[in-house]
Amino acid sequence: QVKIDLDRAERTEKLQGMGCKRKRVEDIRFTQGKGSYVDDLKLPGMVFGDFVRSPHAHARIVSIDTSRAKAMPGVIAVLTAADLKPLGLHYMPTLAGDVQAVLAEEKVLFQNQEVAFVIAEDRYIASDATELVDVEYEALPCIVDPFKSMLPDAPILREDIKDKMTGAHGPRKHPNHIFEWQIGDKQATDDVFANAEVTIKEMLLDHRTHPSPLETCQSVASFDKVKGELTLWGTFQAPHVIRTVVSLISGLPEHKIHVIAPDIGGGFGNKVGAYAGYVCSVVGSIVLGVPVKWVEDRMENLSTTSFARDYHMTTELAATKEGKILGMRVHVLADHGAFDACADPSKWPAGFMNICTGSYDIPVAHLAVDGVYTNKASGGVAYRCSFRVTEAVFAIERAIEVLAQKLSMDSAELRMKNFIKAEQFPYQSALGWEYDSGNYHVAMQKAMDTIGYKQLRAEQAEKREAFKRGETRELMGIGISFFTEIVGAGPAKNCDILGIAMFDSAEIRIHPTGSVIARMGTKSQGQGHETTYAQIIATELGIPADDIMIEEGNTDTAPYGLGTYGSRSTPVAGAATAVAARKIKAKAQMIAAHMLEVHEGDLEWDIDRFRVKGLPEKFKTMKEIAWSAYNAPPPNMEPGLEAVNYYEPPNMTYPFGAYFCIMDIDVDTGVAKTRRFYALDDCGTRINPMIIEGQVHGGLTEAFACAMGQEIRYDEMGNVMGASFMDFFLPTAVETPKWETDFTVTPSPHHPIGAKGVGESPHVGGVPCFSNAVNDAYAFLGAGNIQMPHDAWRLWKVGERLGLHA
Ligand code: CDP
């Protein structure tokens, strides 16, 4: 028996399947500089495009004179809206049902908006020539503050749609209004608030920031005039959707468009939407008949491609004196910039903001969101989160702290009191979601015990007394956040993009020698898909992960999928992978039965083989079965061993986690130091614990950035401040705190392998955790709500406001 167990353990280990800390196979090329990115592409005859951009936030274009630029040696063409208009391409549809100017026609609506596209023999000439395009502007008053967008005398921004009183999501109340979205029982919620013993109300700002991936957005378009075929390489998180959109916009048949997303250096939501650069490189290539490359620089990326957040959330909770939460009411003013280019599933104008009741059993709730136009870059992407979940979790987790303070109750205790209980799952939330599984009390208790919560509170109490006595200038904050994510968009009943249901896909082919190629409709941007999908297949089919190659990003070869964002890869394509593998396994069982001359039902699966029940020495390995599938399949069975699955998930998955941050802040400098950060995540079945840890580290680092300094700010003239890494806080190893990770495992009951997504959870949970730590540090001084970002200057200002400085 010992020998058999050892043999089984060895065979399991050899597979490097699910649960194994398999090293990332893609790192072999990434760490040697051998990745292949869009900008590495060099095609014969390739030319380069660069944009002329508006210096104004809001201005009328009086004239554009391209003659000096065109006369410059090396310049091949200059495109303006006048060139695109006859093709119907001066505007492009956005994912949110709006249209967005590709090149500005009569007006510019944000600083750095695209006005003309210069194409030249090399990138430097193109860049120099942009300065020779003479554009005359007439400056107009601009709107930077979204609270002023709908004032009666506000300048009208979108003259192209000023008479349209109905938008993609219903009636508009003002020419600068985009939509109003309401969900929940308003009357019941208002009644609860009218009669509640305790209520709180706070305007919580999740400020404008940017996903800032290390690699900016870029594309290379190559149109073959003879074949009438377009090949488009680009930094696309959703290559198939891009192919469909290009086909719909250009009129080119979809099978004549080849979209290829090679290696991608980070996306975080920034590379979901379509940008003017993609359209201009395609038009340029079609017109000129040579490949056209467009590569954004850092400032262009930060100031023009999709921003994130900018949600002004007036959040209210109603509760009993004992701390039982009875209702939640939220109004969001959403600043969408100049065009509504939010990347959300079609039916969700504010994404999944209605997950804002969080991890708590709140009987009634009402959410209303107003989207407005301002003179800022458009976007509204899910920066490392599933469609506005970071905003939602920020609202509830900050509000819990405000309520705890009002009740003079410990905020961990308040959370415990209101958590959805394990036996309540599947749980129907007041705002419409069905949470699949969770065990919040266990996770929270484990986290509190591990960090020594009681002792920390005692230490904090002592420090506060010492501060009051003037013995220390340091404040101690304990930040808590307990989040529930909603990932895996999504079920067709809830989610589509431009009418395409949000399924995903996997195609697995086993070769005669037993090695495998598998292709998915998703696209890794650094998450390690080549490593982890192989682990799922390894466990399901008993083939070593090292014998399995994973390929994504080529629309000619990969099955149609909706791409990677919103941590949907594991919940959707991961599920498709398991289901496709199981189809193969069912066929393999028939082949094995034929080979062993027994009935299928007499076989059982054992790690990497089918064996005859009760006769373990009689077996066929998957490798042997693969050979037979091609060479000697059972009579009447078609040869080959492959399967494809398009998986439409029955529900989202709901990962959760308990985070604690201990922070020390020097009141005299405003410098905040994270002493300890503990993150417990539950993402159901864990495929690769090492990759999960890496995902958590990355997500927390981005959460730290957002909470503690990262911001895209505008001055009153609409000048974008913070559009370079000189001003935009991108933490390096020097600033980044040390992360402690932990986990519980509550599998998803509806996912074939029980896995939930994880890539974004740490960001979602991390942002409020940091902000709660800062707010907690100052709470005993009567600071009230301190808005993010919490950089040293702003914290110093808090000290000044409270009269703490000498
Ligand atoms: O869609 P995206 O890849 O960004 O997010 P994800 O599905 O959360 O996966 C991120 C990475 O974590 C992938 O390499 C997954 O395979 C891995 N992961 C895991 O090992 N176990 C899980 N339960 C979830 C994700």
PDB file of C-alpha atoms in Angstrom, residues 139-287:
ATOM      1  CA  ALA A 139     -11.131  78.804 -26.384  1.00  0.00           C
ATOM      2  CA  LEU A 140     -14.461  78.099 -24.647  1.00  0.00           C
ATOM      3  CA  PRO A 141     -15.336  77.996 -20.950  1.00  0.00           C
ATOM      4  CA  CYS A 142     -14.766  74.496 -19.610  1.00  0.00           C
ATOM      5  CA  ILE A 143     -16.306  72.234 -16.971  1.00  0.00           C
ATOM      6  CA  VAL A 144     -13.941  70.446 -14.633  1.00  0.00           C
ATOM      7  CA  ASP A 145     -16.168  70.028 -11.587  1.00  0.00           C
ATOM      8  CA  PRO A 146     -18.862  67.404 -12.318  1.00  0.00           C
ATOM      9  CA  PHE A 147     -21.148  69.033  -9.749  1.00  0.00           C
ATOM     10  CA  LYS A 148     -21.309  72.017 -12.145  1.00  0.00           C
ATOM     11  CA  SER A 149     -22.071  69.982 -15.268  1.00  0.00           C
ATOM     12  CA  MET A 150     -25.818  70.179 -14.999  1.00  0.00           C
ATOM     13  CA  LEU A 151     -26.167  73.779 -13.818  1.00  0.00           C
ATOM     14  CA  PRO A 152     -28.671  75.689 -15.982  1.00  0.00           C
ATOM     15  CA  ASP A 153     -25.987  78.007 -17.389  1.00  0.00           C
ATOM     16  CA  ALA A 154     -23.299  75.343 -17.876  1.00  0.00           C
ATOM     17  CA  PRO A 155     -21.664  75.447 -21.319  1.00  0.00           C
ATOM     18  CA  ILE A 156     -22.963  72.666 -23.534  1.00  0.00           C
ATOM     19  CA  LEU A 157     -20.110  70.255 -24.201  1.00  0.00           C
ATOM     20  CA  ARG A 158     -21.445  67.689 -26.674  1.00  0.00           C
ATOM     21  CA  GLU A 159     -22.983  69.827 -29.404  1.00  0.00           C
ATOM     22  CA  ASP A 160     -23.134  66.730 -31.621  1.00  0.00           C
ATOM     23  CA  ILE A 161     -25.864  65.247 -29.391  1.00  0.00           C
ATOM     24  CA  LYS A 162     -27.256  68.339 -27.700  1.00  0.00           C
ATOM     25  CA  ASP A 163     -30.818  67.770 -28.942  1.00  0.00           C
ATOM     26  CA  LYS A 164     -30.862  64.069 -28.110  1.00  0.00           C
ATOM     27  CA  MET A 165     -32.894  63.917 -24.935  1.00  0.00           C
ATOM     28  CA  THR A 166     -32.619  60.127 -24.759  1.00  0.00           C
ATOM     29  CA  GLY A 167     -29.250  58.418 -24.511  1.00  0.00           C
ATOM     30  CA  ALA A 168     -28.166  54.781 -24.591  1.00  0.00           C
ATOM     31  CA  HIS A 169     -29.463  54.292 -21.054  1.00  0.00           C
ATOM     32  CA  GLY A 170     -32.669  56.323 -21.069  1.00  0.00           C
ATOM     33  CA  PRO A 171     -33.716  59.963 -20.685  1.00  0.00           C
ATOM     34  CA  ARG A 172     -31.166  62.755 -20.245  1.00  0.00           C
ATOM     35  CA  LYS A 173     -31.960  65.623 -17.883  1.00  0.00           C
ATOM     36  CA  HIS A 174     -29.539  68.158 -19.355  1.00  0.00           C
ATOM     37  CA  PRO A 175     -27.364  68.404 -22.488  1.00  0.00           C
ATOM     38  CA  ASN A 176     -24.376  67.473 -20.280  1.00  0.00           C
ATOM     39  CA  HIS A 177     -26.217  64.565 -18.662  1.00  0.00           C
ATOM     40  CA  ILE A 178     -25.451  61.056 -19.920  1.00  0.00           C
ATOM     41  CA  PHE A 179     -27.787  58.776 -17.967  1.00  0.00           C
ATOM     42  CA  GLU A 180     -29.538  58.171 -14.710  1.00  0.00           C
ATOM     43  CA  TRP A 181     -29.535  54.614 -13.448  1.00  0.00           C
ATOM     44  CA  GLN A 182     -31.540  53.489 -10.439  1.00  0.00           C
ATOM     45  CA  ILE A 183     -31.806  50.126  -8.763  1.00  0.00           C
ATOM     46  CA  GLY A 184     -33.392  48.892  -5.533  1.00  0.00           C
ATOM     47  CA  ASP A 185     -36.545  49.683  -3.619  1.00  0.00           C
ATOM     48  CA  LYS A 186     -36.520  53.458  -3.127  1.00  0.00           C
ATOM     49  CA  GLN A 187     -39.727  53.712  -1.102  1.00  0.00           C
ATOM     50  CA  ALA A 188     -38.819  50.911   1.299  1.00  0.00           C
ATOM     51  CA  THR A 189     -35.316  52.350   1.710  1.00  0.00           C
ATOM     52  CA  ASP A 190     -36.593  55.870   2.361  1.00  0.00           C
ATOM     53  CA  ASP A 191     -39.029  54.462   4.950  1.00  0.00           C
ATOM     54  CA  VAL A 192     -36.211  52.677   6.778  1.00  0.00           C
ATOM     55  CA  PHE A 193     -34.158  55.867   6.869  1.00  0.00           C
ATOM     56  CA  ALA A 194     -37.143  57.933   8.097  1.00  0.00           C
ATOM     57  CA  ASN A 195     -37.575  55.634  11.102  1.00  0.00           C
ATOM     58  CA  ALA A 196     -33.979  54.598  11.860  1.00  0.00           C
ATOM     59  CA  GLU A 197     -32.402  55.141  15.267  1.00  0.00           C
ATOM     60  CA  VAL A 198     -29.023  55.942  13.752  1.00  0.00           C
ATOM     61  CA  THR A 199     -28.070  57.153  10.270  1.00  0.00           C
ATOM     62  CA  ILE A 200     -24.839  58.301   8.652  1.00  0.00           C
ATOM     63  CA  LYS A 201     -24.257  60.184   5.421  1.00  0.00           C
ATOM     64  CA  GLU A 202     -20.878  60.878   3.827  1.00  0.00           C
ATOM     65  CA  MET A 203     -19.736  62.003   0.376  1.00  0.00           C
ATOM     66  CA  LEU A 204     -16.981  59.533  -0.426  1.00  0.00           C
ATOM     67  CA  LEU A 205     -14.778  60.356  -3.376  1.00  0.00           C
ATOM     68  CA  ASP A 206     -13.066  57.614  -5.345  1.00  0.00           C
ATOM     69  CA  HIS A 207     -10.916  60.040  -7.274  1.00  0.00           C
ATOM     70  CA  ARG A 208      -9.866  59.965 -10.912  1.00  0.00           C
ATOM     71  CA  THR A 209      -6.827  57.840 -11.587  1.00  0.00           C
ATOM     72  CA  HIS A 210      -5.423  55.691 -14.379  1.00  0.00           C
ATOM     73  CA  PRO A 211      -4.475  52.015 -14.797  1.00  0.00           C
ATOM     74  CA  SER A 212      -1.041  53.043 -16.154  1.00  0.00           C
ATOM     75  CA  PRO A 213       0.241  49.714 -17.489  1.00  0.00           C
ATOM     76  CA  LEU A 214       3.984  49.686 -18.115  1.00  0.00           C
ATOM     77  CA  GLU A 215       3.422  49.103 -21.827  1.00  0.00           C
ATOM     78  CA  THR A 216       1.262  51.845 -23.341  1.00  0.00           C
ATOM     79  CA  CYS A 217      -1.498  51.264 -25.934  1.00  0.00           C
ATOM     80  CA  GLN A 218      -0.311  50.537 -29.451  1.00  0.00           C
ATOM     81  CA  SER A 219      -1.214  48.972 -32.778  1.00  0.00           C
ATOM     82  CA  VAL A 220       0.187  47.986 -36.152  1.00  0.00           C
ATOM     83  CA  ALA A 221      -2.261  47.764 -39.060  1.00  0.00           C
ATOM     84  CA  SER A 222      -1.329  46.067 -42.298  1.00  0.00           C
ATOM     85  CA  PHE A 223      -3.832  46.039 -45.139  1.00  0.00           C
ATOM     86  CA  ASP A 224      -3.225  43.711 -48.058  1.00  0.00           C
ATOM     87  CA  LYS A 225      -4.904  45.414 -51.003  1.00  0.00           C
ATOM     88  CA  VAL A 226      -4.649  42.338 -53.219  1.00  0.00           C
ATOM     89  CA  LYS A 227      -6.339  39.949 -50.793  1.00  0.00           C
ATOM     90  CA  GLY A 228      -8.517  42.653 -49.236  1.00  0.00           C
ATOM     91  CA  GLU A 229      -7.352  41.458 -45.823  1.00  0.00           C
ATOM     92  CA  LEU A 230      -6.441  43.445 -42.752  1.00  0.00           C
ATOM     93  CA  THR A 231      -4.052  42.215 -40.082  1.00  0.00           C
ATOM     94  CA  LEU A 232      -4.138  44.215 -36.893  1.00  0.00           C
ATOM     95  CA  TRP A 233      -1.640  43.649 -34.092  1.00  0.00           C
ATOM     96  CA  GLY A 234      -2.434  45.479 -30.898  1.00  0.00           C
ATOM     97  CA  THR A 235      -2.396  45.637 -27.143  1.00  0.00           C
ATOM     98  CA  PHE A 236      -5.880  44.176 -26.907  1.00  0.00           C
ATOM     99  CA  GLN A 237      -7.351  42.632 -23.778  1.00  0.00           C
ATOM    100  CA  ALA A 238     -10.266  41.401 -25.926  1.00  0.00           C
ATOM    101  CA  PRO A 239      -8.937  40.605 -29.447  1.00  0.00           C
ATOM    102  CA  HIS A 240     -12.103  38.946 -30.782  1.00  0.00           C
ATOM    103  CA  VAL A 241     -14.297  41.870 -29.776  1.00  0.00           C
ATOM    104  CA  ILE A 242     -11.867  44.220 -31.523  1.00  0.00           C
ATOM    105  CA  ARG A 243     -12.164  42.083 -34.682  1.00  0.00           C
ATOM    106  CA  THR A 244     -15.957  42.266 -34.600  1.00  0.00           C
ATOM    107  CA  VAL A 245     -15.921  46.028 -33.952  1.00  0.00           C
ATOM    108  CA  VAL A 246     -13.409  46.639 -36.769  1.00  0.00           C
ATOM    109  CA  SER A 247     -15.598  44.601 -39.103  1.00  0.00           C
ATOM    110  CA  LEU A 248     -18.748  46.504 -38.128  1.00  0.00           C
ATOM    111  CA  ILE A 249     -17.060  49.900 -38.450  1.00  0.00           C
ATOM    112  CA  SER A 250     -15.012  49.263 -41.587  1.00  0.00           C
ATOM    113  CA  GLY A 251     -17.435  47.017 -43.475  1.00  0.00           C
ATOM    114  CA  LEU A 252     -14.595  44.508 -44.048  1.00  0.00           C
ATOM    115  CA  PRO A 253     -15.862  40.928 -43.713  1.00  0.00           C
ATOM    116  CA  GLU A 254     -14.867  39.524 -40.327  1.00  0.00           C
ATOM    117  CA  HIS A 255     -13.030  36.544 -41.830  1.00  0.00           C
ATOM    118  CA  LYS A 256     -10.760  38.947 -43.695  1.00  0.00           C
ATOM    119  CA  ILE A 257      -9.644  40.591 -40.471  1.00  0.00           C
ATOM    120  CA  HIS A 258      -6.874  38.988 -38.471  1.00  0.00           C
ATOM    121  CA  VAL A 259      -6.434  40.450 -35.000  1.00  0.00           C
ATOM    122  CA  ILE A 260      -3.353  39.444 -33.063  1.00  0.00           C
ATOM    123  CA  ALA A 261      -2.543  40.440 -29.512  1.00  0.00           C
ATOM    124  CA  PRO A 262       1.055  39.363 -28.847  1.00  0.00           C
ATOM    125  CA  ASP A 263       2.642  39.644 -25.380  1.00  0.00           C
ATOM    126  CA  ILE A 264       1.059  42.463 -23.425  1.00  0.00           C
ATOM    127  CA  GLY A 265       2.824  44.437 -20.705  1.00  0.00           C
ATOM    128  CA  GLY A 266      -0.078  44.974 -18.309  1.00  0.00           C
ATOM    129  CA  GLY A 267      -3.620  46.044 -19.041  1.00  0.00           C
ATOM    130  CA  PHE A 268      -5.641  46.594 -15.864  1.00  0.00           C
ATOM    131  CA  GLY A 269      -8.622  47.711 -17.962  1.00  0.00           C
ATOM    132  CA  ASN A 270      -6.692  50.249 -20.020  1.00  0.00           C
ATOM    133  CA  LYS A 271      -6.586  47.968 -23.082  1.00  0.00           C
ATOM    134  CA  VAL A 272     -10.243  46.941 -23.267  1.00  0.00           C
ATOM    135  CA  GLY A 273     -11.711  49.808 -25.283  1.00  0.00           C
ATOM    136  CA  ALA A 274     -11.024  51.084 -28.789  1.00  0.00           C
ATOM    137  CA  TYR A 275      -8.859  54.140 -29.305  1.00  0.00           C
ATOM    138  CA  ALA A 276      -8.365  56.719 -32.035  1.00  0.00           C
ATOM    139  CA  GLY A 277      -4.872  55.357 -32.659  1.00  0.00           C
ATOM    140  CA  TYR A 278      -6.235  51.958 -33.672  1.00  0.00           C
ATOM    141  CA  VAL A 279      -8.687  53.522 -36.134  1.00  0.00           C
ATOM    142  CA  CYS A 280      -6.085  55.892 -37.589  1.00  0.00           C
ATOM    143  CA  SER A 281      -3.490  53.171 -38.070  1.00  0.00           C
ATOM    144  CA  VAL A 282      -6.110  51.036 -39.864  1.00  0.00           C
ATOM    145  CA  VAL A 283      -7.308  53.905 -42.070  1.00  0.00           C
ATOM    146  CA  GLY A 284      -3.709  54.902 -42.758  1.00  0.00           C
ATOM    147  CA  SER A 285      -2.815  51.384 -43.859  1.00  0.00           C
ATOM    148  CA  ILE A 286      -5.902  51.011 -46.051  1.00  0.00           C
ATOM    149  CA  VAL A 287      -5.246  54.364 -47.732  1.00  0.00           C
TER     150      VAL A 287
END
